[in-house]
């Protein structure tokens, strides 16, 4: 069962981002700003940085997630994000045997044809075990394990990279599993740093915010919100964007 | 069947690296150096850069490989190298069906137990096909495909990153498939840029060259070559290093 | 005098990008695509990648520039682009003396107050030389050299990073010198790879192309071109964007 | 006056690194390891990661420094480290006027010839001010400011990148100012994470630790410590390395 936890992060990340932003415009040092900056100023500096695409200060706030019980289909996609840090459970050393063998079941199959999938998963496991027993090393026997086999991975990204990651992976075109991971990561970071992640969303939102006077946020979004974009970068026309985002987010319901 | 081809690279890469190196020490411009630099000077500037760990000029020479017929076990490891560019065949869009379904057979299994493996591969394929027929989308059906399923990937790395990649992946501790890929990539780049890749090897060689007066190369290496290192970074003691490298390279024979 | 030359690049870069794009959707290998791909297909695959923000294939085409006679003000900004490779003339080793001391003159000063600037540059040089004569090492004497002192730098970026670089540095808000460098780099890459760089421009253009049905290009842009964006990311309102781009580009005239 | 402060960092960084390391070998999740890992285990996992060059877990611990009162000579070198995040005081917007104009004085000049330097710095400032008064914008007037002009910069690096940074910049061949910054950064991180930075040092130490059975640390180093390396990567022979490190570190005394 997929589990996404925020296990470590820059506690004072919002303040760190705001001070760094301000220092680029000021002659004064960190200490001065740390002592004098108000909550209100923090919000203002963060909003200003995001609205004008002044991303570099956002890199000073980091987030470490433990992402457990995902498939190697998803982990393979995840590690394609190169501006991030990963430590992954190795199937060369940590065998996914017994209760640890819990391959991922896609929601499209959960509802029907689950038996076919489970049979396939069981057969693969049996073959894996037979090969191990015959003395084939773990690292080779695992070639028969299914792509859906479960793994754990520790991931660290900074707030800027998270904007990039969310832009791509909250999108309904993203594969369902990495999409579910992204929506869960969003929930986690919103809890701790609501200002930093206020205007984040799939690329339709992020690109819209590049070009409109008042930024829109996922929370405030409603059917009546008018997009200026003619289309999102994936090709969804203006009128379809709202519904597309709802579809994307509904993955959280499907995997419950 | 694994196929590694160098499909594009910086044709004048050795000269480019040498001129860039020289320009860091000279007040003169590119044109002057391009017109006056001799073959001998190219060799000298390259050797000097490598011996003193002056790596930045090596980044100006790039290499694009098409790596075909490898497993997703190997591609997952490959893309962990973040200072590189990748375009991978998507199993969401390009189904590995019919003659394109050729999962990789590890050499340890090739010799024995091949039937068990082939049966497992065939069963997985049958399940995949059944799920497709029942209307499950490709991107979900593929969860039952084996980790050994074949894929193609286009990879670009510069010469500096290749030193890092070779250091890790030519090592006998690297998993056999990515190790085979690395040895084949080495053959390819050596053919076109012998000076740039003269002193490359697994980390035992690379680290040895950081600390010894005269660098050693894989080609000149013999049983009598004396290592100064007490151990390689993986823990192989001085006396075992030569044999360990031979073992590592023997993967090229095993997969023929 | 600033000089920007494209000294090396991926000759078949447009084809490489197109084949890599196609391979992500196809089960066939590089050789097949290389032999069968037409000029028309190359254009189509490139346009499609750009319109849908499918950037990864663009990384397989690289460009090396020798940028000479720029100030350290500009080089300091340039090297902030981290997804690129640099080799810079060192003022620790290559003294900018005699005819090689040619600090940069900003166009705003070129027309008036040039004497004040030249006097300041000469005084700084005299102090530099006096310190050298007194035995102060080059690396310390240079602390008195002006920020405008000239340097040379070799830069390699791939096509994807160039889109990012152009987005930021072709913008009229960019400092004039790095802006001039960017416009010159654009001229160079357009000559060799017109398809790859057809839809590039400052961020107002790039972001506009993320959200409109038919992309616009700098070349076709006219006063009548209607922007959909309400504002550019820097805050210039819709109606001011066209003129703002002309202003930005006019730097090429000013430095002639 | 140079001031280097560690203003934010991953408080539980050593534990995070150790858990991530362990998770790559274990089937269990974060929570289990967080609850059960002892202090002793933390030390062991960290030491093991460093000795075997298993660097990826070290990326999960980040460090943000405010580096104030350094020259643009030093900041230009600093930002060449690309696997890091920077926010720098802009001389386009934050004028270094009045009490904020405090260009850096190299120690080699501090003792003698200080007058020549101060005269040059004062002349440059006068010219800068005259240009400003004549209506030349800040961003162009600053071309006459000296390379030694002071700036502030916020820098974030993770522990792995710090190993790389220290390897290069604690070395006696590094320019004195960035070397002083590096030694001060080392002091800061050692205070908070002594285990993580126990075996760090200039590249002579780091490379030595790649190849010897028992790692050596800067603290335990004495004249009698025997190096196995024939030379450091910069070319200093075995017998000269100890003294070379003392020389390098003595910069901290010179700038007091």
PDB file of N, CA and C in Angstrom, chain C residues 208-245:
ATOM      1  N   UNK C 208       4.151  32.504 -23.732  1.00  0.00           N
ATOM      2  CA  UNK C 208       3.019  32.632 -24.660  1.00  0.00           C
ATOM      3  C   UNK C 208       2.833  31.331 -25.445  1.00  0.00           C
ATOM      4  N   UNK C 209       3.929  30.759 -25.878  1.00  0.00           N
ATOM      5  CA  UNK C 209       3.826  29.523 -26.665  1.00  0.00           C
ATOM      6  C   UNK C 209       3.379  28.310 -25.842  1.00  0.00           C
ATOM      7  N   UNK C 210       3.512  28.391 -24.527  1.00  0.00           N
ATOM      8  CA  UNK C 210       3.007  27.308 -23.677  1.00  0.00           C
ATOM      9  C   UNK C 210       1.478  27.278 -23.701  1.00  0.00           C
ATOM     10  N   UNK C 211       0.847  28.425 -23.971  1.00  0.00           N
ATOM     11  CA  UNK C 211      -0.583  28.530 -23.699  1.00  0.00           C
ATOM     12  C   UNK C 211      -1.428  28.926 -24.917  1.00  0.00           C
ATOM     13  N   UNK C 212      -0.822  29.037 -26.112  1.00  0.00           N
ATOM     14  CA  UNK C 212      -1.633  29.411 -27.270  1.00  0.00           C
ATOM     15  C   UNK C 212      -1.684  28.287 -28.310  1.00  0.00           C
ATOM     16  N   UNK C 213      -2.716  28.316 -29.098  1.00  0.00           N
ATOM     17  CA  UNK C 213      -2.903  27.217 -30.047  1.00  0.00           C
ATOM     18  C   UNK C 213      -1.822  27.173 -31.117  1.00  0.00           C
ATOM     19  N   UNK C 214      -1.573  28.310 -31.744  1.00  0.00           N
ATOM     20  CA  UNK C 214      -0.520  28.342 -32.762  1.00  0.00           C
ATOM     21  C   UNK C 214       0.686  29.101 -32.219  1.00  0.00           C
ATOM     22  N   UNK C 215       1.851  28.478 -32.174  1.00  0.00           N
ATOM     23  CA  UNK C 215       3.005  29.162 -31.592  1.00  0.00           C
ATOM     24  C   UNK C 215       3.426  30.376 -32.431  1.00  0.00           C
ATOM     25  N   UNK C 216       4.015  31.362 -31.783  1.00  0.00           N
ATOM     26  CA  UNK C 216       4.543  32.507 -32.520  1.00  0.00           C
ATOM     27  C   UNK C 216       6.064  32.484 -32.458  1.00  0.00           C
ATOM     28  N   UNK C 217       6.672  33.049 -33.500  1.00  0.00           N
ATOM     29  CA  UNK C 217       8.133  33.085 -33.521  1.00  0.00           C
ATOM     30  C   UNK C 217       8.597  34.531 -33.584  1.00  0.00           C
ATOM     31  N   UNK C 218       9.789  34.777 -33.099  1.00  0.00           N
ATOM     32  CA  UNK C 218      10.360  36.129 -33.111  1.00  0.00           C
ATOM     33  C   UNK C 218      10.361  36.722 -34.514  1.00  0.00           C
ATOM     34  N   UNK C 219      10.661  35.897 -35.492  1.00  0.00           N
ATOM     35  CA  UNK C 219      10.775  36.390 -36.877  1.00  0.00           C
ATOM     36  C   UNK C 219       9.447  36.908 -37.413  1.00  0.00           C
ATOM     37  N   UNK C 220       8.407  36.173 -37.121  1.00  0.00           N
ATOM     38  CA  UNK C 220       7.105  36.548 -37.685  1.00  0.00           C
ATOM     39  C   UNK C 220       6.415  37.634 -36.866  1.00  0.00           C
ATOM     40  N   UNK C 221       6.987  37.924 -35.716  1.00  0.00           N
ATOM     41  CA  UNK C 221       6.357  38.871 -34.794  1.00  0.00           C
ATOM     42  C   UNK C 221       6.236  40.259 -35.431  1.00  0.00           C
ATOM     43  N   UNK C 222       5.049  40.863 -35.318  1.00  0.00           N
ATOM     44  CA  UNK C 222       4.897  42.235 -35.801  1.00  0.00           C
ATOM     45  C   UNK C 222       4.050  43.000 -34.787  1.00  0.00           C
ATOM     46  N   UNK C 223       3.934  44.293 -34.995  1.00  0.00           N
ATOM     47  CA  UNK C 223       3.178  45.119 -34.063  1.00  0.00           C
ATOM     48  C   UNK C 223       1.749  44.604 -33.942  1.00  0.00           C
ATOM     49  N   UNK C 224       1.301  43.941 -34.998  1.00  0.00           N
ATOM     50  CA  UNK C 224      -0.091  43.472 -34.996  1.00  0.00           C
ATOM     51  C   UNK C 224      -0.283  42.107 -34.316  1.00  0.00           C
ATOM     52  N   UNK C 225       0.831  41.429 -34.054  1.00  0.00           N
ATOM     53  CA  UNK C 225       0.701  40.117 -33.407  1.00  0.00           C
ATOM     54  C   UNK C 225      -0.021  40.294 -32.082  1.00  0.00           C
ATOM     55  N   UNK C 226      -1.060  39.529 -31.893  1.00  0.00           N
ATOM     56  CA  UNK C 226      -1.776  39.673 -30.630  1.00  0.00           C
ATOM     57  C   UNK C 226      -1.346  38.639 -29.605  1.00  0.00           C
ATOM     58  N   UNK C 227      -0.951  39.141 -28.463  1.00  0.00           N
ATOM     59  CA  UNK C 227      -0.578  38.253 -27.366  1.00  0.00           C
ATOM     60  C   UNK C 227      -1.831  37.867 -26.589  1.00  0.00           C
ATOM     61  N   UNK C 228      -1.857  36.643 -26.123  1.00  0.00           N
ATOM     62  CA  UNK C 228      -2.944  36.196 -25.261  1.00  0.00           C
ATOM     63  C   UNK C 228      -2.603  36.497 -23.798  1.00  0.00           C
ATOM     64  N   UNK C 229      -1.315  36.355 -23.462  1.00  0.00           N
ATOM     65  CA  UNK C 229      -0.853  36.667 -22.102  1.00  0.00           C
ATOM     66  C   UNK C 229      -1.333  38.051 -21.674  1.00  0.00           C
ATOM     67  N   UNK C 230      -1.803  38.169 -20.422  1.00  0.00           N
ATOM     68  CA  UNK C 230      -2.162  39.487 -19.892  1.00  0.00           C
ATOM     69  C   UNK C 230      -0.909  40.319 -19.603  1.00  0.00           C
ATOM     70  N   UNK C 231       0.134  39.611 -19.218  1.00  0.00           N
ATOM     71  CA  UNK C 231       1.393  40.267 -18.873  1.00  0.00           C
ATOM     72  C   UNK C 231       2.492  39.244 -19.079  1.00  0.00           C
ATOM     73  N   UNK C 232       3.725  39.735 -19.224  1.00  0.00           N
ATOM     74  CA  UNK C 232       4.838  38.792 -19.206  1.00  0.00           C
ATOM     75  C   UNK C 232       5.196  38.538 -17.747  1.00  0.00           C
ATOM     76  N   UNK C 233       6.059  37.545 -17.504  1.00  0.00           N
ATOM     77  CA  UNK C 233       6.361  37.192 -16.115  1.00  0.00           C
ATOM     78  C   UNK C 233       7.052  38.319 -15.369  1.00  0.00           C
ATOM     79  N   UNK C 234       7.689  39.222 -16.098  1.00  0.00           N
ATOM     80  CA  UNK C 234       8.349  40.362 -15.456  1.00  0.00           C
ATOM     81  C   UNK C 234       7.362  41.493 -15.167  1.00  0.00           C
ATOM     82  N   UNK C 235       6.140  41.391 -15.682  1.00  0.00           N
ATOM     83  CA  UNK C 235       5.138  42.398 -15.360  1.00  0.00           C
ATOM     84  C   UNK C 235       4.787  43.369 -16.479  1.00  0.00           C
ATOM     85  N   UNK C 236       5.390  43.213 -17.651  1.00  0.00           N
ATOM     86  CA  UNK C 236       5.052  44.088 -18.781  1.00  0.00           C
ATOM     87  C   UNK C 236       3.662  43.703 -19.304  1.00  0.00           C
ATOM     88  N   UNK C 237       2.736  44.669 -19.405  1.00  0.00           N
ATOM     89  CA  UNK C 237       1.384  44.313 -19.843  1.00  0.00           C
ATOM     90  C   UNK C 237       1.341  43.961 -21.338  1.00  0.00           C
ATOM     91  N   UNK C 238       0.335  43.168 -21.690  1.00  0.00           N
ATOM     92  CA  UNK C 238       0.136  42.649 -23.040  1.00  0.00           C
ATOM     93  C   UNK C 238       0.531  43.632 -24.152  1.00  0.00           C
ATOM     94  N   UNK C 239       0.012  44.846 -24.053  1.00  0.00           N
ATOM     95  CA  UNK C 239       0.235  45.807 -25.139  1.00  0.00           C
ATOM     96  C   UNK C 239       1.667  46.308 -25.234  1.00  0.00           C
ATOM     97  N   UNK C 240       2.420  46.124 -24.164  1.00  0.00           N
ATOM     98  CA  UNK C 240       3.785  46.645 -24.193  1.00  0.00           C
ATOM     99  C   UNK C 240       4.826  45.634 -24.615  1.00  0.00           C
ATOM    100  N   UNK C 241       4.399  44.378 -24.774  1.00  0.00           N
ATOM    101  CA  UNK C 241       5.405  43.319 -24.978  1.00  0.00           C
ATOM    102  C   UNK C 241       6.164  43.469 -26.297  1.00  0.00           C
ATOM    103  N   UNK C 242       5.431  43.750 -27.377  1.00  0.00           N
ATOM    104  CA  UNK C 242       6.106  43.828 -28.675  1.00  0.00           C
ATOM    105  C   UNK C 242       7.226  44.860 -28.655  1.00  0.00           C
ATOM    106  N   UNK C 243       6.898  46.033 -28.147  1.00  0.00           N
ATOM    107  CA  UNK C 243       7.889  47.119 -28.106  1.00  0.00           C
ATOM    108  C   UNK C 243       9.054  46.765 -27.177  1.00  0.00           C
ATOM    109  N   UNK C 244       8.729  46.098 -26.102  1.00  0.00           N
ATOM    110  CA  UNK C 244       9.746  45.703 -25.122  1.00  0.00           C
ATOM    111  C   UNK C 244      10.786  44.780 -25.772  1.00  0.00           C
ATOM    112  N   UNK C 245      10.304  43.855 -26.615  1.00  0.00           N
ATOM    113  CA  UNK C 245      11.220  42.952 -27.311  1.00  0.00           C
ATOM    114  C   UNK C 245      12.121  43.732 -28.274  1.00  0.00           C
TER     115      UNK C 245
END
